Structures are given as C-alpha cells and as structure tokens.
Amino acid sequence: MHISTIHFTAKPDCQNRLPKEARVYDYLDKLGIPYEGIDHDAANTIEDCQGVEEELQVPVCKNLFLCNRKKTTFFLLMMPGDKPFITRDLSHQLGVARLSFAEPEYMEEFLDITPGSVSVLGLMNDRDENVDLLIDEDLLKQEYLGCHPCVNTSSLKIRTKDILRFVKASGHSFTMVRL
C-alpha cells in the first residue's frame, strides 16, 4: 500500500475529496476533537491497514457491520484487527439468535459508507439511531484508535476518549463486548 507522506492535523483541502469525508472533518472540528491523518491507497481489508498502523503508531480497528436474521436490528462492531471474530460468541452475549453481515445497501442508508470504509465516524450520519455500537473491551484500553473518515483512502488517529465523546455527540451510546 502506498501511504502519502502528507500528514494533517487539521481539515485537509477537501476540493478533491468526497463530501462525506469533508463532513467528518467539519464535525470533528465542531466538537473540538483533535486528530492526525494520512492519505493512502484504498484499504479494503485489515491487512491493507498494517502500513497505516505503523505510520500513525495506532491500532486500526476491525469494523464489522452486522444485523439480526430479520434485518431489523443493526450493529457496528469495533474490535482489534488481530482478534478473530466468532459470530456465535457475540450472538450469545447480545442474546440475538443469529448475527450475519448486513448488506451494503444498509451501510449506505444508515451510515453513508460503503464496504471497506466502515467506521465509527459514520454514526454521525445515523440520525435515527438505527445502528447499535458494540466495542470490544480491549479497544477501550487503548489511548488512541485509528479509523477511516467514511472513506478508505484516508485514516485518522483519534484519542479513544474523544471517539467516545464523538459517539455521544452523534446521539449514540455503546455496549462493551468481550470477544
């Protein structure tokens, strides 16, 4: 993966960026949340993000968009990138009979994101609170987290406590899970 040598600590020039990415920077700035960011080639998998982890010196989260069998309850799961995901364990913790990956159209409808760019920052677009946030306990122990600004060609380093402040400001809460 090619990582840009351009680091930014304030809203970058958004002339050639998608509007949804620019809205993330505006929202973070409005909340007074500091961030450090880099641009890079598209990162579609957690393996693609290894260079980002090294460059920003931050663990990049694995973000999974899930739903129940009836597609009436949706979840955004944040977990360490190196931790295996076992559907059965999470289903048991949540008391949900069967979890599966939700279709991309729900991602776009609720979070204004596409596969490969799933991010906690997409919760700012979920004004009707259709998505429940789940965070693995190990991530909450980290000082910083890495995430995409609703696109997978940039990554941000944000303090975990500021991510939680962002979540609250977006009208959401979270459930801690143990994976």
PDB file of C-alpha atoms in Angstrom:
ATOM      1  CA  MET A   1       0.000   0.000   0.000  1.00  0.00           C
ATOM      2  CA  HIS A   2       1.255   3.448  -0.856  1.00  0.00           C
ATOM      3  CA  ILE A   3       0.982   5.863   2.052  1.00  0.00           C
ATOM      4  CA  SER A   4       1.190   9.563   1.377  1.00  0.00           C
ATOM      5  CA  THR A   5       3.914  11.478   3.145  1.00  0.00           C
ATOM      6  CA  ILE A   6       1.326  14.179   3.782  1.00  0.00           C
ATOM      7  CA  HIS A   7       0.202  14.177   7.376  1.00  0.00           C
ATOM      8  CA  PHE A   8      -2.517  16.509   8.511  1.00  0.00           C
ATOM      9  CA  THR A   9      -3.690  17.657  11.918  1.00  0.00           C
ATOM     10  CA  ALA A  10      -6.481  19.904  10.704  1.00  0.00           C
ATOM     11  CA  LYS A  11      -9.070  19.669   7.974  1.00  0.00           C
ATOM     12  CA  PRO A  12      -7.195  18.984   4.733  1.00  0.00           C
ATOM     13  CA  ASP A  13      -8.041  20.666   1.446  1.00  0.00           C
ATOM     14  CA  CYS A  14     -11.289  18.912   0.512  1.00  0.00           C
ATOM     15  CA  GLN A  15     -11.576  20.112  -3.069  1.00  0.00           C
ATOM     16  CA  ASN A  16     -10.840  16.597  -4.393  1.00  0.00           C
ATOM     17  CA  ARG A  17     -12.418  14.658  -1.531  1.00  0.00           C
ATOM     18  CA  LEU A  18     -15.915  13.240  -1.216  1.00  0.00           C
ATOM     19  CA  PRO A  19     -18.413  15.429   0.648  1.00  0.00           C
ATOM     20  CA  LYS A  20     -18.961  12.728   3.272  1.00  0.00           C
ATOM     21  CA  GLU A  21     -15.261  12.868   4.178  1.00  0.00           C
ATOM     22  CA  ALA A  22     -15.332  16.664   4.428  1.00  0.00           C
ATOM     23  CA  ARG A  23     -18.374  16.418   6.734  1.00  0.00           C
ATOM     24  CA  VAL A  24     -16.368  14.196   9.102  1.00  0.00           C
ATOM     25  CA  TYR A  25     -13.644  16.833   9.463  1.00  0.00           C
ATOM     26  CA  ASP A  26     -16.250  19.555   9.957  1.00  0.00           C
ATOM     27  CA  TYR A  27     -17.989  17.517  12.664  1.00  0.00           C
ATOM     28  CA  LEU A  28     -14.734  16.693  14.469  1.00  0.00           C
ATOM     29  CA  ASP A  29     -13.739  20.364  14.331  1.00  0.00           C
ATOM     30  CA  LYS A  30     -17.171  21.440  15.615  1.00  0.00           C
ATOM     31  CA  LEU A  31     -16.719  19.095  18.594  1.00  0.00           C
ATOM     32  CA  GLY A  32     -13.142  20.284  19.173  1.00  0.00           C
ATOM     33  CA  ILE A  33     -11.763  16.773  18.682  1.00  0.00           C
ATOM     34  CA  PRO A  34      -8.121  16.761  17.565  1.00  0.00           C
ATOM     35  CA  TYR A  35      -6.943  14.207  15.014  1.00  0.00           C
ATOM     36  CA  GLU A  36      -3.938  13.275  12.953  1.00  0.00           C
ATOM     37  CA  GLY A  37      -4.483  11.869   9.490  1.00  0.00           C
ATOM     38  CA  ILE A  38      -2.817  10.441   6.436  1.00  0.00           C
ATOM     39  CA  ASP A  39      -3.893   9.662   2.897  1.00  0.00           C
ATOM     40  CA  HIS A  40      -3.168   6.267   1.343  1.00  0.00           C
ATOM     41  CA  ASP A  41      -4.245   3.821  -1.334  1.00  0.00           C
ATOM     42  CA  ALA A  42      -7.634   2.219  -0.757  1.00  0.00           C
ATOM     43  CA  ALA A  43      -7.566  -0.021   2.303  1.00  0.00           C
ATOM     44  CA  ASN A  44     -10.253  -2.655   1.888  1.00  0.00           C
ATOM     45  CA  THR A  45      -9.034  -5.169   4.458  1.00  0.00           C
ATOM     46  CA  ILE A  46      -7.431  -5.118   7.877  1.00  0.00           C
ATOM     47  CA  GLU A  47      -4.239  -6.382   6.219  1.00  0.00           C
ATOM     48  CA  ASP A  48      -4.243  -3.291   3.994  1.00  0.00           C
ATOM     49  CA  CYS A  49      -4.220  -1.171   7.154  1.00  0.00           C
ATOM     50  CA  GLN A  50      -0.942  -2.515   8.565  1.00  0.00           C
ATOM     51  CA  GLY A  51       1.036   0.294   6.963  1.00  0.00           C
ATOM     52  CA  VAL A  52      -1.401   2.794   8.421  1.00  0.00           C
ATOM     53  CA  GLU A  53      -0.863   1.316  11.886  1.00  0.00           C
ATOM     54  CA  GLU A  54       2.886   1.770  11.510  1.00  0.00           C
ATOM     55  CA  GLU A  55       2.655   5.277  10.070  1.00  0.00           C
ATOM     56  CA  LEU A  56       0.217   6.632  12.669  1.00  0.00           C
ATOM     57  CA  GLN A  57       1.511   4.460  15.544  1.00  0.00           C
ATOM     58  CA  VAL A  58      -2.028   3.413  16.394  1.00  0.00           C
ATOM     59  CA  PRO A  59      -4.036   0.186  16.322  1.00  0.00           C
ATOM     60  CA  VAL A  60      -6.509   0.201  13.469  1.00  0.00           C
ATOM     61  CA  CYS A  61      -9.869  -1.279  14.372  1.00  0.00           C
ATOM     62  CA  LYS A  62     -11.668  -4.004  12.535  1.00  0.00           C
ATOM     63  CA  ASN A  63     -15.174  -2.661  11.932  1.00  0.00           C
ATOM     64  CA  LEU A  64     -17.948  -5.094  11.088  1.00  0.00           C
ATOM     65  CA  PHE A  65     -21.475  -4.131  10.088  1.00  0.00           C
ATOM     66  CA  LEU A  66     -23.863  -6.818  11.305  1.00  0.00           C
ATOM     67  CA  CYS A  67     -27.583  -7.494  11.588  1.00  0.00           C
ATOM     68  CA  ASN A  68     -30.016  -9.979  13.043  1.00  0.00           C
ATOM     69  CA  ARG A  69     -31.746 -12.597  10.893  1.00  0.00           C
ATOM     70  CA  LYS A  70     -34.823 -10.429  10.265  1.00  0.00           C
ATOM     71  CA  LYS A  71     -32.701  -7.393   9.346  1.00  0.00           C
ATOM     72  CA  THR A  72     -34.468  -5.305  11.967  1.00  0.00           C
ATOM     73  CA  THR A  73     -31.506  -4.666  14.281  1.00  0.00           C
ATOM     74  CA  PHE A  74     -28.129  -3.462  13.046  1.00  0.00           C
ATOM     75  CA  PHE A  75     -24.782  -3.382  14.808  1.00  0.00           C
ATOM     76  CA  LEU A  76     -21.432  -1.745  14.190  1.00  0.00           C
ATOM     77  CA  LEU A  77     -18.776  -3.838  15.915  1.00  0.00           C
ATOM     78  CA  MET A  78     -15.368  -2.308  16.657  1.00  0.00           C
ATOM     79  CA  MET A  79     -12.694  -4.820  17.598  1.00  0.00           C
ATOM     80  CA  PRO A  80      -8.907  -5.205  17.443  1.00  0.00           C
ATOM     81  CA  GLY A  81      -7.756  -6.048  13.949  1.00  0.00           C
ATOM     82  CA  ASP A  82      -5.820  -9.104  15.065  1.00  0.00           C
ATOM     83  CA  LYS A  83      -8.633 -10.663  17.081  1.00  0.00           C
ATOM     84  CA  PRO A  84     -10.733 -13.404  15.470  1.00  0.00           C
ATOM     85  CA  PHE A  85     -14.453 -12.795  15.140  1.00  0.00           C
ATOM     86  CA  ILE A  86     -16.641 -15.687  16.243  1.00  0.00           C
ATOM     87  CA  THR A  87     -20.255 -14.926  15.438  1.00  0.00           C
ATOM     88  CA  ARG A  88     -21.620 -17.431  17.949  1.00  0.00           C
ATOM     89  CA  ASP A  89     -19.827 -15.762  20.890  1.00  0.00           C
ATOM     90  CA  LEU A  90     -21.147 -12.314  20.075  1.00  0.00           C
ATOM     91  CA  SER A  91     -24.670 -13.606  19.364  1.00  0.00           C
ATOM     92  CA  HIS A  92     -24.700 -15.231  22.804  1.00  0.00           C
ATOM     93  CA  GLN A  93     -23.546 -12.031  24.569  1.00  0.00           C
ATOM     94  CA  LEU A  94     -26.220  -9.968  22.822  1.00  0.00           C
ATOM     95  CA  GLY A  95     -28.997 -12.527  23.156  1.00  0.00           C
ATOM     96  CA  VAL A  96     -29.506 -12.446  19.394  1.00  0.00           C
ATOM     97  CA  ALA A  97     -30.289 -15.813  17.805  1.00  0.00           C
ATOM     98  CA  ARG A  98     -28.307 -15.281  14.631  1.00  0.00           C
ATOM     99  CA  LEU A  99     -25.994 -12.492  13.518  1.00  0.00           C
ATOM    100  CA  SER A 100     -24.747 -12.067   9.990  1.00  0.00           C
ATOM    101  CA  PHE A 101     -23.057  -9.443   7.873  1.00  0.00           C
ATOM    102  CA  ALA A 102     -25.521  -6.787   6.757  1.00  0.00           C
ATOM    103  CA  GLU A 103     -25.883  -5.936   3.093  1.00  0.00           C
ATOM    104  CA  PRO A 104     -24.037  -2.887   1.730  1.00  0.00           C
ATOM    105  CA  GLU A 105     -27.265  -1.020   0.985  1.00  0.00           C
ATOM    106  CA  TYR A 106     -27.974  -0.804   4.749  1.00  0.00           C
ATOM    107  CA  MET A 107     -24.467   0.550   5.334  1.00  0.00           C
ATOM    108  CA  GLU A 108     -25.071   3.265   2.793  1.00  0.00           C
ATOM    109  CA  GLU A 109     -28.600   4.033   4.008  1.00  0.00           C
ATOM    110  CA  PHE A 110     -27.749   4.314   7.714  1.00  0.00           C
ATOM    111  CA  LEU A 111     -24.077   5.350   7.810  1.00  0.00           C
ATOM    112  CA  ASP A 112     -23.370   6.785   4.336  1.00  0.00           C
ATOM    113  CA  ILE A 113     -20.435   4.414   3.931  1.00  0.00           C
ATOM    114  CA  THR A 114     -19.520   1.592   1.575  1.00  0.00           C
ATOM    115  CA  PRO A 115     -17.780  -1.744   2.202  1.00  0.00           C
ATOM    116  CA  GLY A 116     -14.116  -1.254   3.061  1.00  0.00           C
ATOM    117  CA  SER A 117     -14.719   2.113   4.693  1.00  0.00           C
ATOM    118  CA  VAL A 118     -16.871   1.074   7.660  1.00  0.00           C
ATOM    119  CA  SER A 119     -16.082   3.371  10.565  1.00  0.00           C
ATOM    120  CA  VAL A 120     -17.418   4.574  13.885  1.00  0.00           C
ATOM    121  CA  LEU A 121     -17.342   8.043  12.338  1.00  0.00           C
ATOM    122  CA  GLY A 122     -20.256   7.004  10.112  1.00  0.00           C
ATOM    123  CA  LEU A 123     -22.510   7.176  13.184  1.00  0.00           C
ATOM    124  CA  MET A 124     -22.749  10.934  12.616  1.00  0.00           C
ATOM    125  CA  ASN A 125     -24.933  10.071   9.602  1.00  0.00           C
ATOM    126  CA  ASP A 126     -27.256   7.765  11.578  1.00  0.00           C
ATOM    127  CA  ARG A 127     -29.627  10.441  12.861  1.00  0.00           C
ATOM    128  CA  ASP A 128     -32.423   7.927  13.520  1.00  0.00           C
ATOM    129  CA  GLU A 129     -30.105   5.713  15.610  1.00  0.00           C
ATOM    130  CA  ASN A 130     -30.703   2.594  13.529  1.00  0.00           C
ATOM    131  CA  VAL A 131     -27.267   1.189  14.386  1.00  0.00           C
ATOM    132  CA  ASP A 132     -26.139  -0.053  17.806  1.00  0.00           C
ATOM    133  CA  LEU A 133     -22.436   0.355  18.524  1.00  0.00           C
ATOM    134  CA  LEU A 134     -20.502  -2.535  20.055  1.00  0.00           C
ATOM    135  CA  ILE A 135     -16.900  -2.034  21.219  1.00  0.00           C
ATOM    136  CA  ASP A 136     -14.577  -4.831  22.269  1.00  0.00           C
ATOM    137  CA  GLU A 137     -13.206  -4.225  25.760  1.00  0.00           C
ATOM    138  CA  ASP A 138      -9.592  -4.383  24.541  1.00  0.00           C
ATOM    139  CA  LEU A 139     -10.080  -1.309  22.333  1.00  0.00           C
ATOM    140  CA  LEU A 140     -11.317   0.724  25.282  1.00  0.00           C
ATOM    141  CA  LYS A 141      -7.909   0.178  26.935  1.00  0.00           C
ATOM    142  CA  GLN A 142      -6.078   1.865  24.046  1.00  0.00           C
ATOM    143  CA  GLU A 143      -5.125   5.548  24.322  1.00  0.00           C
ATOM    144  CA  TYR A 144      -5.678   6.093  20.584  1.00  0.00           C
ATOM    145  CA  LEU A 145      -7.648   4.378  17.852  1.00  0.00           C
ATOM    146  CA  GLY A 146      -7.361   4.501  14.095  1.00  0.00           C
ATOM    147  CA  CYS A 147     -10.385   4.836  11.844  1.00  0.00           C
ATOM    148  CA  HIS A 148     -11.461   5.944   8.393  1.00  0.00           C
ATOM    149  CA  PRO A 149     -13.246   9.277   7.853  1.00  0.00           C
ATOM    150  CA  CYS A 150     -16.071   7.441   5.986  1.00  0.00           C
ATOM    151  CA  VAL A 151     -13.730   6.705   3.059  1.00  0.00           C
ATOM    152  CA  ASN A 152     -10.973   4.093   2.866  1.00  0.00           C
ATOM    153  CA  THR A 153      -8.321   6.323   1.271  1.00  0.00           C
ATOM    154  CA  SER A 154      -7.584   8.259   4.473  1.00  0.00           C
ATOM    155  CA  SER A 155      -7.112   7.232   8.081  1.00  0.00           C
ATOM    156  CA  LEU A 156      -7.264   9.185  11.311  1.00  0.00           C
ATOM    157  CA  LYS A 157      -5.662   8.788  14.726  1.00  0.00           C
ATOM    158  CA  ILE A 158      -8.014   9.933  17.488  1.00  0.00           C
ATOM    159  CA  ARG A 159      -7.884   9.551  21.270  1.00  0.00           C
ATOM    160  CA  THR A 160     -10.236   6.801  22.434  1.00  0.00           C
ATOM    161  CA  LYS A 161     -11.880   9.151  24.935  1.00  0.00           C
ATOM    162  CA  ASP A 162     -12.587  11.550  22.044  1.00  0.00           C
ATOM    163  CA  ILE A 163     -14.087   8.737  19.957  1.00  0.00           C
ATOM    164  CA  LEU A 164     -16.468   8.085  22.860  1.00  0.00           C
ATOM    165  CA  ARG A 165     -17.288  11.796  23.038  1.00  0.00           C
ATOM    166  CA  PHE A 166     -17.981  11.706  19.275  1.00  0.00           C
ATOM    167  CA  VAL A 167     -20.281   8.706  19.743  1.00  0.00           C
ATOM    168  CA  LYS A 168     -22.267  10.504  22.442  1.00  0.00           C
ATOM    169  CA  ALA A 169     -22.497  13.704  20.358  1.00  0.00           C
ATOM    170  CA  SER A 170     -23.893  11.649  17.461  1.00  0.00           C
ATOM    171  CA  GLY A 171     -26.771  10.553  19.697  1.00  0.00           C
ATOM    172  CA  HIS A 172     -25.465   7.032  20.227  1.00  0.00           C
ATOM    173  CA  SER A 173     -24.203   5.001  23.140  1.00  0.00           C
ATOM    174  CA  PHE A 174     -22.219   1.771  23.059  1.00  0.00           C
ATOM    175  CA  THR A 175     -22.189  -1.675  24.544  1.00  0.00           C
ATOM    176  CA  MET A 176     -18.875  -3.165  25.631  1.00  0.00           C
ATOM    177  CA  VAL A 177     -18.400  -6.738  24.461  1.00  0.00           C
ATOM    178  CA  ARG A 178     -15.739  -9.378  25.135  1.00  0.00           C
ATOM    179  CA  LEU A 179     -14.520 -11.232  22.084  1.00  0.00           C
TER     180      LEU A 179
END
